[in-house]
Amino acid sequence: MSFAIRTPTAMSGPPDDGDGADTNVVIESKPRTKRPPLYKVLLLNDDYTPMEFVVHVLERFFGMSHAQAFEIMLTVHKKGVAVVGVFSHEIAETKVAQVMDFARRHQHPLQCTMEKE
């Protein structure tokens, strides 16, 4: 069995500076990912749900202080609707479901919806 020893042949491209380091630089660009869309959670006014219940919902499900919750409740009462938070789709959907379920279990017609920001 015999082995042939081959010598390197000249390669096209920049000359090797002799230190063994690769002089070719490859820059990979990563695709920019878009931020997911955000959704506003809205509370709607009705003529039957007690104001105290709305304040409780805002404190419980949206982490508002009593003063913040009271202020938002007054906005809902006076304007008919108020944004109570802005979240990713999944979180907004969960908040709406929690509020609606809680209101139904307490026999209140409170409406909560979401819309794309």
mmCIF file of C-alpha atoms in Angstrom:
data_model
loop_
_atom_site.group_PDB
_atom_site.id
_atom_site.type_symbol
_atom_site.label_atom_id
_atom_site.label_comp_id
_atom_site.label_asym_id
_atom_site.label_seq_id
_atom_site.Cartn_x
_atom_site.Cartn_y
_atom_site.Cartn_z
ATOM 1 C CA MET A 1 0.000 0.000 0.000
ATOM 2 C CA SER A 2 1.417 3.363 -0.934
ATOM 3 C CA PHE A 3 0.393 6.887 -0.008
ATOM 4 C CA ALA A 4 0.791 9.929 -2.143
ATOM 5 C CA ILE A 5 1.577 13.206 -0.456
ATOM 6 C CA ARG A 6 0.016 16.164 -2.166
ATOM 7 C CA THR A 7 1.162 19.694 -1.788
ATOM 8 C CA PRO A 8 -1.409 22.443 -1.500
ATOM 9 C CA THR A 9 -2.315 24.115 -4.746
ATOM 10 C CA ALA A 10 -2.797 27.824 -5.138
ATOM 11 C CA MET A 11 -6.280 28.959 -4.181
ATOM 12 C CA SER A 12 -8.135 31.914 -5.517
ATOM 13 C CA GLY A 13 -8.966 34.659 -3.063
ATOM 14 C CA PRO A 14 -6.946 36.742 -0.640
ATOM 15 C CA PRO A 15 -3.486 35.474 0.162
ATOM 16 C CA ASP A 16 -2.942 33.696 3.454
ATOM 17 C CA ASP A 17 -0.900 35.852 5.830
ATOM 18 C CA GLY A 18 0.689 32.761 7.286
ATOM 19 C CA ASP A 19 -0.820 32.854 10.778
ATOM 20 C CA GLY A 20 -3.387 30.173 9.979
ATOM 21 C CA ALA A 21 -6.353 32.441 10.744
ATOM 22 C CA ASP A 22 -9.255 32.491 8.366
ATOM 23 C CA THR A 23 -9.364 35.895 6.724
ATOM 24 C CA ASN A 24 -12.776 35.413 5.164
ATOM 25 C CA VAL A 25 -15.504 37.091 7.190
ATOM 26 C CA VAL A 26 -19.076 35.899 6.901
ATOM 27 C CA ILE A 27 -21.699 38.211 8.284
ATOM 28 C CA GLU A 28 -25.046 36.622 8.895
ATOM 29 C CA SER A 29 -27.964 38.958 9.259
ATOM 30 C CA LYS A 30 -30.732 37.783 11.489
ATOM 31 C CA PRO A 31 -34.243 38.548 10.348
ATOM 32 C CA ARG A 32 -35.858 41.215 12.480
ATOM 33 C CA THR A 33 -38.816 39.865 14.352
ATOM 34 C CA LYS A 34 -41.867 42.041 14.724
ATOM 35 C CA ARG A 35 -43.229 42.799 18.142
ATOM 36 C CA PRO A 36 -46.541 41.047 18.653
ATOM 37 C CA PRO A 37 -49.573 43.316 18.382
ATOM 38 C CA LEU A 38 -51.052 44.634 21.603
ATOM 39 C CA TYR A 39 -54.710 44.618 22.561
ATOM 40 C CA LYS A 40 -56.724 47.074 24.637
ATOM 41 C CA VAL A 41 -59.035 45.571 27.231
ATOM 42 C CA LEU A 42 -62.209 47.660 27.500
ATOM 43 C CA LEU A 43 -64.840 47.774 30.206
ATOM 44 C CA LEU A 44 -68.332 48.819 29.080
ATOM 45 C CA ASN A 45 -70.955 50.631 31.097
ATOM 46 C CA ASP A 46 -74.356 49.171 31.879
ATOM 47 C CA ASP A 47 -77.250 50.334 34.031
ATOM 48 C CA TYR A 48 -77.233 47.393 36.436
ATOM 49 C CA THR A 49 -73.741 46.476 37.632
ATOM 50 C CA PRO A 50 -72.987 48.221 40.942
ATOM 51 C CA MET A 51 -70.100 50.668 40.933
ATOM 52 C CA GLU A 52 -68.503 48.876 43.893
ATOM 53 C CA PHE A 53 -68.425 45.640 41.898
ATOM 54 C CA VAL A 54 -66.645 47.364 38.990
ATOM 55 C CA VAL A 55 -64.065 48.797 41.416
ATOM 56 C CA HIS A 56 -63.536 45.318 42.863
ATOM 57 C CA VAL A 57 -63.039 43.826 39.363
ATOM 58 C CA LEU A 58 -60.462 46.480 38.480
ATOM 59 C CA GLU A 59 -58.541 45.888 41.706
ATOM 60 C CA ARG A 60 -58.682 42.100 41.455
ATOM 61 C CA PHE A 61 -58.003 41.458 37.766
ATOM 62 C CA PHE A 62 -55.988 44.527 36.760
ATOM 63 C CA GLY A 63 -53.984 45.143 39.940
ATOM 64 C CA MET A 64 -55.201 48.700 40.390
ATOM 65 C CA SER A 65 -55.181 50.563 43.656
ATOM 66 C CA HIS A 66 -58.567 51.526 45.070
ATOM 67 C CA ALA A 67 -58.090 55.136 43.907
ATOM 68 C CA GLN A 68 -57.117 54.091 40.358
ATOM 69 C CA ALA A 69 -59.999 51.628 40.154
ATOM 70 C CA PHE A 70 -62.467 54.251 41.378
ATOM 71 C CA GLU A 71 -61.246 56.752 38.780
ATOM 72 C CA ILE A 72 -61.545 54.224 35.911
ATOM 73 C CA MET A 73 -64.985 53.152 37.149
ATOM 74 C CA LEU A 74 -66.130 56.795 36.986
ATOM 75 C CA THR A 75 -64.767 57.066 33.433
ATOM 76 C CA VAL A 76 -66.726 53.949 32.433
ATOM 77 C CA HIS A 77 -69.832 55.364 34.124
ATOM 78 C CA LYS A 78 -69.572 58.802 32.469
ATOM 79 C CA LYS A 79 -68.198 57.930 29.009
ATOM 80 C CA GLY A 80 -69.661 54.452 28.582
ATOM 81 C CA VAL A 81 -66.312 52.734 28.059
ATOM 82 C CA ALA A 82 -62.715 52.860 29.302
ATOM 83 C CA VAL A 83 -59.457 51.130 28.512
ATOM 84 C CA VAL A 84 -58.430 49.184 31.595
ATOM 85 C CA GLY A 85 -55.181 47.745 30.247
ATOM 86 C CA VAL A 86 -53.080 46.931 27.189
ATOM 87 C CA PHE A 87 -51.717 43.407 26.824
ATOM 88 C CA SER A 88 -50.549 40.742 24.398
ATOM 89 C CA HIS A 89 -53.374 38.828 22.707
ATOM 90 C CA GLU A 90 -53.259 35.844 25.062
ATOM 91 C CA ILE A 91 -53.210 37.930 28.237
ATOM 92 C CA ALA A 92 -55.965 40.259 27.008
ATOM 93 C CA GLU A 93 -58.092 37.253 26.085
ATOM 94 C CA THR A 94 -57.557 35.735 29.533
ATOM 95 C CA LYS A 95 -58.424 38.998 31.327
ATOM 96 C CA VAL A 96 -61.652 39.368 29.318
ATOM 97 C CA ALA A 97 -62.651 35.767 30.094
ATOM 98 C CA GLN A 98 -61.860 36.177 33.805
ATOM 99 C CA VAL A 99 -63.888 39.384 34.114
ATOM 100 C CA MET A 100 -66.836 37.997 32.162
ATOM 101 C CA ASP A 101 -66.856 34.758 34.162
ATOM 102 C CA PHE A 102 -66.595 36.621 37.480
ATOM 103 C CA ALA A 103 -69.431 38.988 36.512
ATOM 104 C CA ARG A 104 -71.689 36.086 35.451
ATOM 105 C CA ARG A 105 -71.000 34.160 38.656
ATOM 106 C CA HIS A 106 -72.096 37.259 40.594
ATOM 107 C CA GLN A 107 -75.107 37.741 38.292
ATOM 108 C CA HIS A 108 -73.999 41.071 36.828
ATOM 109 C CA PRO A 109 -74.268 41.993 33.130
ATOM 110 C CA LEU A 110 -70.842 43.695 33.094
ATOM 111 C CA GLN A 111 -69.248 43.550 29.620
ATOM 112 C CA CYS A 112 -65.533 43.368 28.942
ATOM 113 C CA THR A 113 -64.040 43.251 25.438
ATOM 114 C CA MET A 114 -60.733 43.591 23.669
ATOM 115 C CA GLU A 115 -59.604 45.284 20.471
ATOM 116 C CA LYS A 116 -56.334 45.597 18.611
ATOM 117 C CA GLU A 117 -54.387 48.692 19.522
#
